[in-house]
PDB file of C-alpha atoms in Angstrom:
ATOM      1  CA  MET A   1       0.185 -21.242 -24.500  1.00  0.00           C
ATOM      2  CA  SER A   2      -2.057 -22.366 -27.369  1.00  0.00           C
ATOM      3  CA  ALA A   3      -1.793 -20.963 -30.906  1.00  0.00           C
ATOM      4  CA  GLU A   4      -5.339 -19.663 -30.489  1.00  0.00           C
ATOM      5  CA  VAL A   5      -4.391 -17.585 -27.463  1.00  0.00           C
ATOM      6  CA  VAL A   6      -1.181 -16.303 -29.099  1.00  0.00           C
ATOM      7  CA  ALA A   7      -3.098 -15.147 -32.165  1.00  0.00           C
ATOM      8  CA  GLU A   8      -5.801 -13.664 -29.994  1.00  0.00           C
ATOM      9  CA  THR A   9      -3.326 -11.638 -27.930  1.00  0.00           C
ATOM     10  CA  ALA A  10      -1.813 -10.120 -31.072  1.00  0.00           C
ATOM     11  CA  ALA A  11      -5.204  -9.195 -32.527  1.00  0.00           C
ATOM     12  CA  GLU A  12      -7.278  -8.501 -29.424  1.00  0.00           C
ATOM     13  CA  ARG A  13      -7.455  -4.727 -29.720  1.00  0.00           C
ATOM     14  CA  THR A  14      -8.709  -4.914 -33.291  1.00  0.00           C
ATOM     15  CA  ALA A  15     -11.192  -7.636 -32.409  1.00  0.00           C
ATOM     16  CA  GLY A  16     -12.336  -5.716 -29.379  1.00  0.00           C
ATOM     17  CA  MET A  17     -12.995  -2.558 -31.326  1.00  0.00           C
ATOM     18  CA  ALA A  18     -14.948  -4.498 -33.938  1.00  0.00           C
ATOM     19  CA  GLY A  19     -16.916  -6.416 -31.339  1.00  0.00           C
ATOM     20  CA  VAL A  20     -17.757  -3.351 -29.339  1.00  0.00           C
ATOM     21  CA  GLY A  21     -18.839  -1.537 -32.487  1.00  0.00           C
ATOM     22  CA  ALA A  22     -21.138  -4.379 -33.490  1.00  0.00           C
ATOM     23  CA  GLU A  23     -22.814  -4.616 -30.100  1.00  0.00           C
ATOM     24  CA  ARG A  24     -23.234  -0.885 -29.609  1.00  0.00           C
ATOM     25  CA  THR A  25     -25.636  -0.819 -32.545  1.00  0.00           C
ATOM     26  CA  ALA A  26     -28.149  -2.839 -30.534  1.00  0.00           C
ATOM     27  CA  GLU A  27     -27.542  -1.211 -27.167  1.00  0.00           C
ATOM     28  CA  THR A  28     -29.571   1.413 -25.328  1.00  0.00           C
ATOM     29  CA  GLY A  29     -28.692   5.063 -25.554  1.00  0.00           C
ATOM     30  CA  GLY A  30     -27.255   5.050 -22.033  1.00  0.00           C
ATOM     31  CA  GLU A  31     -24.894   2.165 -22.732  1.00  0.00           C
ATOM     32  CA  ARG A  32     -23.901   3.715 -26.064  1.00  0.00           C
ATOM     33  CA  THR A  33     -22.963   6.913 -24.275  1.00  0.00           C
ATOM     34  CA  ALA A  34     -20.953   4.972 -21.683  1.00  0.00           C
ATOM     35  CA  GLY A  35     -19.080   3.192 -24.483  1.00  0.00           C
ATOM     36  CA  MET A  36     -18.281   6.508 -26.141  1.00  0.00           C
ATOM     37  CA  GLU A  37     -16.951   7.848 -22.846  1.00  0.00           C
ATOM     38  CA  VAL A  38     -14.685   4.824 -22.408  1.00  0.00           C
ATOM     39  CA  GLY A  39     -13.409   5.307 -25.958  1.00  0.00           C
ATOM     40  CA  ALA A  40     -12.735   8.980 -25.290  1.00  0.00           C
ATOM     41  CA  GLU A  41     -10.859   8.161 -22.107  1.00  0.00           C
ATOM     42  CA  ARG A  42      -8.697   5.622 -23.901  1.00  0.00           C
ATOM     43  CA  THR A  43      -7.807   8.166 -26.570  1.00  0.00           C
ATOM     44  CA  ALA A  44      -6.920  10.791 -23.975  1.00  0.00           C
ATOM     45  CA  ALA A  45      -4.769   8.349 -22.043  1.00  0.00           C
ATOM     46  CA  MET A  46      -2.899   7.233 -25.163  1.00  0.00           C
ATOM     47  CA  ALA A  47      -2.250  10.827 -26.125  1.00  0.00           C
ATOM     48  CA  GLY A  48      -0.882  11.600 -22.698  1.00  0.00           C
ATOM     49  CA  ALA A  49      -3.721  13.981 -21.781  1.00  0.00           C
ATOM     50  CA  GLY A  50      -5.701  13.422 -18.619  1.00  0.00           C
ATOM     51  CA  ALA A  51      -3.610  10.383 -17.685  1.00  0.00           C
ATOM     52  CA  GLU A  52      -4.380  10.643 -13.990  1.00  0.00           C
ATOM     53  CA  HIS A  53      -8.135  10.767 -14.615  1.00  0.00           C
ATOM     54  CA  ALA A  54      -7.966   7.805 -16.985  1.00  0.00           C
ATOM     55  CA  ALA A  55      -6.058   5.792 -14.390  1.00  0.00           C
ATOM     56  CA  GLY A  56      -8.739   6.505 -11.820  1.00  0.00           C
ATOM     57  CA  VAL A  57     -11.478   5.384 -14.210  1.00  0.00           C
ATOM     58  CA  ALA A  58      -9.560   2.209 -15.021  1.00  0.00           C
ATOM     59  CA  ALA A  59      -9.202   1.396 -11.330  1.00  0.00           C
ATOM     60  CA  ARG A  60     -12.933   1.813 -10.767  1.00  0.00           C
ATOM     61  CA  VAL A  61     -13.715  -0.382 -13.771  1.00  0.00           C
ATOM     62  CA  ARG A  62     -11.397  -3.095 -12.426  1.00  0.00           C
ATOM     63  CA  ARG A  63     -13.413  -3.129  -9.223  1.00  0.00           C
ATOM     64  CA  GLY A  64     -16.743  -2.926 -11.051  1.00  0.00           C
ATOM     65  CA  GLU A  65     -17.661   0.363  -9.355  1.00  0.00           C
ATOM     66  CA  GLY A  66     -20.076   2.869 -10.827  1.00  0.00           C
ATOM     67  CA  MET A  67     -21.679   0.336 -13.190  1.00  0.00           C
ATOM     68  CA  ARG A  68     -25.286  -0.058 -14.174  1.00  0.00           C
ATOM     69  CA  ALA A  69     -26.894  -3.149 -12.651  1.00  0.00           C
ATOM     70  CA  ASP A  70     -26.853  -5.093 -15.927  1.00  0.00           C
ATOM     71  CA  ALA A  71     -23.247  -4.113 -16.638  1.00  0.00           C
ATOM     72  CA  ARG A  72     -22.262  -5.199 -13.132  1.00  0.00           C
ATOM     73  CA  ARG A  73     -23.957  -8.574 -13.693  1.00  0.00           C
ATOM     74  CA  ASN A  74     -22.064  -9.070 -16.938  1.00  0.00           C
ATOM     75  CA  TYR A  75     -18.814  -8.083 -15.242  1.00  0.00           C
ATOM     76  CA  GLU A  76     -19.340 -10.664 -12.500  1.00  0.00           C
ATOM     77  CA  ARG A  77     -20.437 -13.344 -14.982  1.00  0.00           C
ATOM     78  CA  LEU A  78     -17.277 -12.787 -17.010  1.00  0.00           C
ATOM     79  CA  LEU A  79     -15.041 -13.113 -13.952  1.00  0.00           C
ATOM     80  CA  ALA A  80     -16.875 -16.275 -12.881  1.00  0.00           C
ATOM     81  CA  ALA A  81     -16.568 -17.754 -16.367  1.00  0.00           C
ATOM     82  CA  ALA A  82     -12.876 -16.872 -16.473  1.00  0.00           C
ATOM     83  CA  GLY A  83     -12.345 -18.566 -13.113  1.00  0.00           C
ATOM     84  CA  ALA A  84     -14.049 -21.766 -14.252  1.00  0.00           C
ATOM     85  CA  ALA A  85     -12.068 -21.849 -17.497  1.00  0.00           C
ATOM     86  CA  PHE A  86      -8.750 -21.083 -15.782  1.00  0.00           C
ATOM     87  CA  ALA A  87      -9.373 -23.837 -13.223  1.00  0.00           C
ATOM     88  CA  GLU A  88      -9.930 -26.365 -15.988  1.00  0.00           C
ATOM     89  CA  ARG A  89      -7.081 -25.520 -18.362  1.00  0.00           C
ATOM     90  CA  GLY A  90      -4.960 -22.733 -16.941  1.00  0.00           C
ATOM     91  CA  ALA A  91      -4.903 -19.020 -17.705  1.00  0.00           C
ATOM     92  CA  ASP A  92      -2.538 -19.297 -20.660  1.00  0.00           C
ATOM     93  CA  ASP A  93      -4.658 -21.712 -22.700  1.00  0.00           C
ATOM     94  CA  VAL A  94      -8.145 -20.188 -22.700  1.00  0.00           C
ATOM     95  CA  SER A  95      -9.341 -17.759 -25.369  1.00  0.00           C
ATOM     96  CA  LEU A  96     -11.371 -14.673 -24.571  1.00  0.00           C
ATOM     97  CA  GLU A  97     -14.026 -15.874 -27.011  1.00  0.00           C
ATOM     98  CA  GLU A  98     -14.498 -19.001 -24.903  1.00  0.00           C
ATOM     99  CA  ILE A  99     -14.827 -16.938 -21.723  1.00  0.00           C
ATOM    100  CA  ALA A 100     -17.451 -14.734 -23.375  1.00  0.00           C
ATOM    101  CA  ARG A 101     -19.388 -17.831 -24.514  1.00  0.00           C
ATOM    102  CA  ARG A 102     -19.282 -19.319 -21.029  1.00  0.00           C
ATOM    103  CA  ALA A 103     -20.555 -16.051 -19.568  1.00  0.00           C
ATOM    104  CA  GLY A 104     -23.363 -15.884 -22.122  1.00  0.00           C
ATOM    105  CA  VAL A 105     -22.314 -12.489 -23.502  1.00  0.00           C
ATOM    106  CA  GLY A 106     -20.887 -11.218 -26.767  1.00  0.00           C
ATOM    107  CA  ILE A 107     -17.193 -10.628 -27.289  1.00  0.00           C
ATOM    108  CA  GLY A 108     -17.895  -6.885 -27.514  1.00  0.00           C
ATOM    109  CA  THR A 109     -19.278  -6.915 -23.982  1.00  0.00           C
ATOM    110  CA  LEU A 110     -16.138  -8.662 -22.755  1.00  0.00           C
ATOM    111  CA  TYR A 111     -13.870  -6.117 -24.444  1.00  0.00           C
ATOM    112  CA  ARG A 112     -15.911  -3.231 -23.089  1.00  0.00           C
ATOM    113  CA  HIS A 113     -15.139  -4.422 -19.568  1.00  0.00           C
ATOM    114  CA  PHE A 114     -11.636  -5.740 -20.294  1.00  0.00           C
ATOM    115  CA  PRO A 115      -9.973  -3.985 -23.264  1.00  0.00           C
ATOM    116  CA  THR A 116      -7.106  -6.501 -23.287  1.00  0.00           C
ATOM    117  CA  ARG A 117      -6.423 -10.020 -22.110  1.00  0.00           C
ATOM    118  CA  GLN A 118      -4.066  -8.580 -19.509  1.00  0.00           C
ATOM    119  CA  ALA A 119      -6.854  -6.391 -18.136  1.00  0.00           C
ATOM    120  CA  LEU A 120      -9.028  -9.470 -17.595  1.00  0.00           C
ATOM    121  CA  LEU A 121      -6.215 -11.392 -15.901  1.00  0.00           C
ATOM    122  CA  GLU A 122      -5.480  -8.497 -13.557  1.00  0.00           C
ATOM    123  CA  ALA A 123      -9.143  -7.950 -12.694  1.00  0.00           C
ATOM    124  CA  PHE A 124      -9.664 -11.651 -12.011  1.00  0.00           C
ATOM    125  CA  TYR A 125      -6.568 -11.870  -9.809  1.00  0.00           C
ATOM    126  CA  ARG A 126      -7.563  -8.830  -7.779  1.00  0.00           C
ATOM    127  CA  ASP A 127     -11.119 -10.145  -7.453  1.00  0.00           C
ATOM    128  CA  GLN A 128      -9.840 -13.442  -6.047  1.00  0.00           C
ATOM    129  CA  VAL A 129      -7.617 -11.695  -3.510  1.00  0.00           C
ATOM    130  CA  ASP A 130     -10.422  -9.321  -2.514  1.00  0.00           C
ATOM    131  CA  ALA A 131     -12.637 -12.350  -1.868  1.00  0.00           C
ATOM    132  CA  LEU A 132      -9.922 -13.894   0.289  1.00  0.00           C
ATOM    133  CA  GLY A 133      -9.592 -10.624   2.205  1.00  0.00           C
ATOM    134  CA  ALA A 134     -13.320 -10.646   2.908  1.00  0.00           C
ATOM    135  CA  ARG A 135     -13.093 -14.248   4.051  1.00  0.00           C
ATOM    136  CA  ALA A 136     -10.237 -13.414   6.402  1.00  0.00           C
ATOM    137  CA  ALA A 137     -12.272 -10.566   7.910  1.00  0.00           C
ATOM    138  CA  ALA A 138     -15.108 -13.001   8.620  1.00  0.00           C
ATOM    139  CA  LEU A 139     -12.721 -15.584  10.104  1.00  0.00           C
ATOM    140  CA  LEU A 140     -11.306 -12.975  12.471  1.00  0.00           C
ATOM    141  CA  GLU A 141     -14.777 -12.829  14.022  1.00  0.00           C
ATOM    142  CA  ALA A 142     -15.180 -16.618  14.293  1.00  0.00           C
ATOM    143  CA  ASP A 143     -15.640 -18.200  17.717  1.00  0.00           C
ATOM    144  CA  SER A 144     -12.706 -20.603  17.382  1.00  0.00           C
ATOM    145  CA  ALA A 145      -9.420 -18.902  16.506  1.00  0.00           C
ATOM    146  CA  GLY A 146      -7.748 -22.240  15.814  1.00  0.00           C
ATOM    147  CA  ALA A 147     -10.482 -23.445  13.473  1.00  0.00           C
ATOM    148  CA  ALA A 148     -10.433 -20.054  11.750  1.00  0.00           C
ATOM    149  CA  LEU A 149      -6.716 -20.367  11.048  1.00  0.00           C
ATOM    150  CA  ALA A 150      -7.209 -23.924   9.783  1.00  0.00           C
ATOM    151  CA  ASP A 151      -9.899 -22.692   7.381  1.00  0.00           C
ATOM    152  CA  TRP A 152      -7.594 -19.904   6.225  1.00  0.00           C
ATOM    153  CA  VAL A 153      -4.708 -22.265   5.492  1.00  0.00           C
ATOM    154  CA  ALA A 154      -7.044 -24.475   3.457  1.00  0.00           C
ATOM    155  CA  ALA A 155      -8.236 -21.402   1.525  1.00  0.00           C
ATOM    156  CA  LEU A 156      -4.646 -20.353   0.804  1.00  0.00           C
ATOM    157  CA  VAL A 157      -3.873 -23.826  -0.568  1.00  0.00           C
ATOM    158  CA  VAL A 158      -6.868 -23.708  -2.914  1.00  0.00           C
ATOM    159  CA  PHE A 159      -5.923 -20.198  -4.026  1.00  0.00           C
ATOM    160  CA  GLY A 160      -2.320 -21.251  -4.594  1.00  0.00           C
ATOM    161  CA  LYS A 161      -3.371 -24.059  -6.917  1.00  0.00           C
ATOM    162  CA  ALA A 162      -5.702 -21.811  -8.901  1.00  0.00           C
ATOM    163  CA  LYS A 163      -3.316 -18.877  -9.267  1.00  0.00           C
ATOM    164  CA  ARG A 164      -0.200 -20.687 -10.535  1.00  0.00           C
ATOM    165  CA  SER A 165      -0.784 -20.350 -14.279  1.00  0.00           C
ATOM    166  CA  LEU A 166      -2.450 -16.983 -13.704  1.00  0.00           C
ATOM    167  CA  THR A 167       0.621 -15.581 -11.961  1.00  0.00           C
ATOM    168  CA  THR A 168       2.848 -16.855 -14.769  1.00  0.00           C
ATOM    169  CA  ALA A 169       0.674 -15.083 -17.322  1.00  0.00           C
ATOM    170  CA  LEU A 170       0.622 -11.867 -15.283  1.00  0.00           C
ATOM    171  CA  LEU A 171       4.404 -11.826 -14.928  1.00  0.00           C
ATOM    172  CA  GLU A 172       4.784 -11.768 -18.694  1.00  0.00           C
ATOM    173  CA  VAL A 173       3.792  -8.102 -18.418  1.00  0.00           C
ATOM    174  CA  LEU A 174       3.991  -7.133 -14.734  1.00  0.00           C
ATOM    175  CA  ASP A 175       6.960  -6.991 -12.407  1.00  0.00           C
ATOM    176  CA  GLN A 176       6.866  -8.767  -9.043  1.00  0.00           C
ATOM    177  CA  ASP A 177       6.894  -5.326  -7.426  1.00  0.00           C
ATOM    178  CA  SER A 178       3.987  -3.978  -9.487  1.00  0.00           C
ATOM    179  CA  GLU A 179       1.154  -2.267  -7.640  1.00  0.00           C
ATOM    180  CA  LEU A 180      -1.222  -5.156  -8.311  1.00  0.00           C
ATOM    181  CA  LEU A 181       1.005  -7.967  -7.081  1.00  0.00           C
ATOM    182  CA  SER A 182       2.435  -5.950  -4.191  1.00  0.00           C
ATOM    183  CA  SER A 183      -0.974  -4.870  -2.873  1.00  0.00           C
ATOM    184  CA  CYS A 184      -2.367  -8.398  -3.194  1.00  0.00           C
ATOM    185  CA  ARG A 185       0.614  -9.839  -1.321  1.00  0.00           C
ATOM    186  CA  ASP A 186       0.019  -7.279   1.422  1.00  0.00           C
ATOM    187  CA  VAL A 187      -3.624  -8.355   1.761  1.00  0.00           C
ATOM    188  CA  LEU A 188      -2.715 -12.032   2.139  1.00  0.00           C
ATOM    189  CA  ARG A 189       0.265 -11.395   4.415  1.00  0.00           C
ATOM    190  CA  ASP A 190      -1.596  -9.061   6.755  1.00  0.00           C
ATOM    191  CA  ALA A 191      -4.601 -11.390   6.981  1.00  0.00           C
ATOM    192  CA  THR A 192      -2.372 -14.367   7.756  1.00  0.00           C
ATOM    193  CA  ASP A 193      -0.452 -12.452  10.412  1.00  0.00           C
ATOM    194  CA  GLU A 194      -3.670 -11.343  12.128  1.00  0.00           C
ATOM    195  CA  LEU A 195      -5.173 -14.831  12.127  1.00  0.00           C
ATOM    196  CA  VAL A 196      -1.956 -16.379  13.491  1.00  0.00           C
ATOM    197  CA  VAL A 197      -1.614 -13.791  16.277  1.00  0.00           C
ATOM    198  CA  ARG A 198      -5.273 -14.202  17.240  1.00  0.00           C
ATOM    199  CA  ALA A 199      -4.902 -17.979  17.388  1.00  0.00           C
ATOM    200  CA  GLN A 200      -1.726 -17.667  19.471  1.00  0.00           C
ATOM    201  CA  ARG A 201      -3.451 -15.379  21.961  1.00  0.00           C
ATOM    202  CA  ALA A 202      -6.170 -18.006  22.281  1.00  0.00           C
ATOM    203  CA  GLY A 203      -3.557 -20.698  22.924  1.00  0.00           C
ATOM    204  CA  ALA A 204      -4.600 -22.531  19.767  1.00  0.00           C
ATOM    205  CA  VAL A 205      -1.324 -22.255  17.849  1.00  0.00           C
ATOM    206  CA  ARG A 206       2.331 -22.775  18.728  1.00  0.00           C
ATOM    207  CA  ALA A 207       3.944 -19.585  19.991  1.00  0.00           C
ATOM    208  CA  ASP A 208       6.927 -19.861  17.630  1.00  0.00           C
ATOM    209  CA  VAL A 209       4.847 -19.851  14.437  1.00  0.00           C
ATOM    210  CA  ARG A 210       4.939 -16.793  12.191  1.00  0.00           C
ATOM    211  CA  GLY A 211       2.535 -15.711   9.485  1.00  0.00           C
ATOM    212  CA  SER A 212       5.272 -16.061   6.861  1.00  0.00           C
ATOM    213  CA  ASP A 213       5.725 -19.710   7.927  1.00  0.00           C
ATOM    214  CA  VAL A 214       2.047 -20.379   7.323  1.00  0.00           C
ATOM    215  CA  MET A 215       2.109 -18.748   3.895  1.00  0.00           C
ATOM    216  CA  ARG A 216       5.137 -20.765   2.790  1.00  0.00           C
ATOM    217  CA  LEU A 217       3.591 -23.979   4.042  1.00  0.00           C
ATOM    218  CA  ALA A 218       0.367 -23.241   2.156  1.00  0.00           C
ATOM    219  CA  HIS A 219       2.365 -22.476  -0.992  1.00  0.00           C
ATOM    220  CA  ALA A 220       4.320 -25.728  -0.681  1.00  0.00           C
ATOM    221  CA  LEU A 221       1.108 -27.698  -0.163  1.00  0.00           C
ATOM    222  CA  SER A 222      -0.507 -26.167  -3.244  1.00  0.00           C
ATOM    223  CA  MET A 223       2.523 -27.054  -5.366  1.00  0.00           C
ATOM    224  CA  ALA A 224       2.708 -30.604  -4.028  1.00  0.00           C
ATOM    225  CA  ALA A 225      -1.010 -31.151  -4.520  1.00  0.00           C
ATOM    226  CA  ASP A 226      -0.805 -29.857  -8.078  1.00  0.00           C
ATOM    227  CA  MET A 227       1.960 -32.294  -8.993  1.00  0.00           C
ATOM    228  CA  GLY A 228       0.606 -35.340  -7.174  1.00  0.00           C
ATOM    229  CA  GLN A 229      -1.379 -38.176  -8.738  1.00  0.00           C
ATOM    230  CA  ASP A 230      -3.204 -39.199  -5.558  1.00  0.00           C
ATOM    231  CA  PRO A 231      -6.441 -37.180  -5.281  1.00  0.00           C
ATOM    232  CA  GLY A 232      -6.582 -37.664  -1.506  1.00  0.00           C
ATOM    233  CA  GLN A 233      -2.987 -36.687  -0.824  1.00  0.00           C
ATOM    234  CA  ALA A 234      -3.634 -32.938  -0.632  1.00  0.00           C
ATOM    235  CA  ASP A 235      -6.130 -33.338   2.212  1.00  0.00           C
ATOM    236  CA  ARG A 236      -3.829 -35.689   4.123  1.00  0.00           C
ATOM    237  CA  MET A 237      -0.880 -33.312   3.773  1.00  0.00           C
ATOM    238  CA  LEU A 238      -3.023 -30.380   4.894  1.00  0.00           C
ATOM    239  CA  ALA A 239      -4.121 -32.356   7.963  1.00  0.00           C
ATOM    240  CA  LEU A 240      -0.476 -33.118   8.804  1.00  0.00           C
ATOM    241  CA  VAL A 241       0.508 -29.448   8.524  1.00  0.00           C
ATOM    242  CA  LEU A 242      -2.414 -28.322  10.663  1.00  0.00           C
ATOM    243  CA  ASP A 243      -1.583 -30.980  13.241  1.00  0.00           C
ATOM    244  CA  GLY A 244       1.895 -29.457  13.532  1.00  0.00           C
ATOM    245  CA  LEU A 245       0.643 -25.875  13.712  1.00  0.00           C
ATOM    246  CA  LEU A 246      -2.259 -26.189  16.116  1.00  0.00           C
ATOM    247  CA  SER A 247      -2.267 -27.124  19.763  1.00  0.00           C
ATOM    248  CA  HIS A 248      -4.608 -29.921  20.825  1.00  0.00           C
ATOM    249  CA  GLY A 249      -7.299 -27.456  21.898  1.00  0.00           C
ATOM    250  CA  GLY A 250      -7.053 -25.506  18.652  1.00  0.00           C
ATOM    251  CA  ARG A 251      -7.555 -28.394  16.267  1.00  0.00           C
ATOM    252  CA  PRO A 252     -10.815 -28.393  14.310  1.00  0.00           C
ATOM    253  CA  ALA A 253     -13.173 -31.332  14.816  1.00  0.00           C
ATOM    254  CA  HIS A 254     -13.143 -33.952  12.018  1.00  0.00           C
TER     255      HIS A 254
END
């Protein structure tokens, strides 16, 4: 973790309050009111009053629900910028100021959506898993069950590579059994199980394969690809794994 990120983590609440205060001066009355409401909710939560309500608001903010159109755009731009930065250097070596610059917004806007670095990491992780869940739902409707499973395994490998440093950063605060990590694991496990069973019913996958086998294989591939020096090795290894999983009729065309 860089010195910049360490210093930022220690000072982020102060910086966030200052940044939000500076930007609110130029904002519309509606946004100013929304900012005041968020501040009031934070105070109530810290004091122990209305904790359940504050938790519900926080959950909706994490999902970007109930936002004005411009706020929603900024939220999505920040998550996209975070993803690009994390992919380049890892989640533990990118400052929030850099993410805000990449997104084309001020640091106050970032802190209004994500009061802490941890809040951004959690929102980004959940967003990635939600996107995978949506992809799995679409694959369950695909014509070829075997090709759908092959696409899913490839998606899990890509996700595994991207999430490694992110998971490490999350576990500095969260437990493996936290609501966030547990619910995200459930999404990926259930989707994998459904895609495997569907492919088996279609005769496209070996009958002895389990969803947990597929997830472990995808995890191993992502780790191997991350450590390898050969840029083409990851694709060759994925092809070998798929060749072992799929029956002849279930293999995707190359």
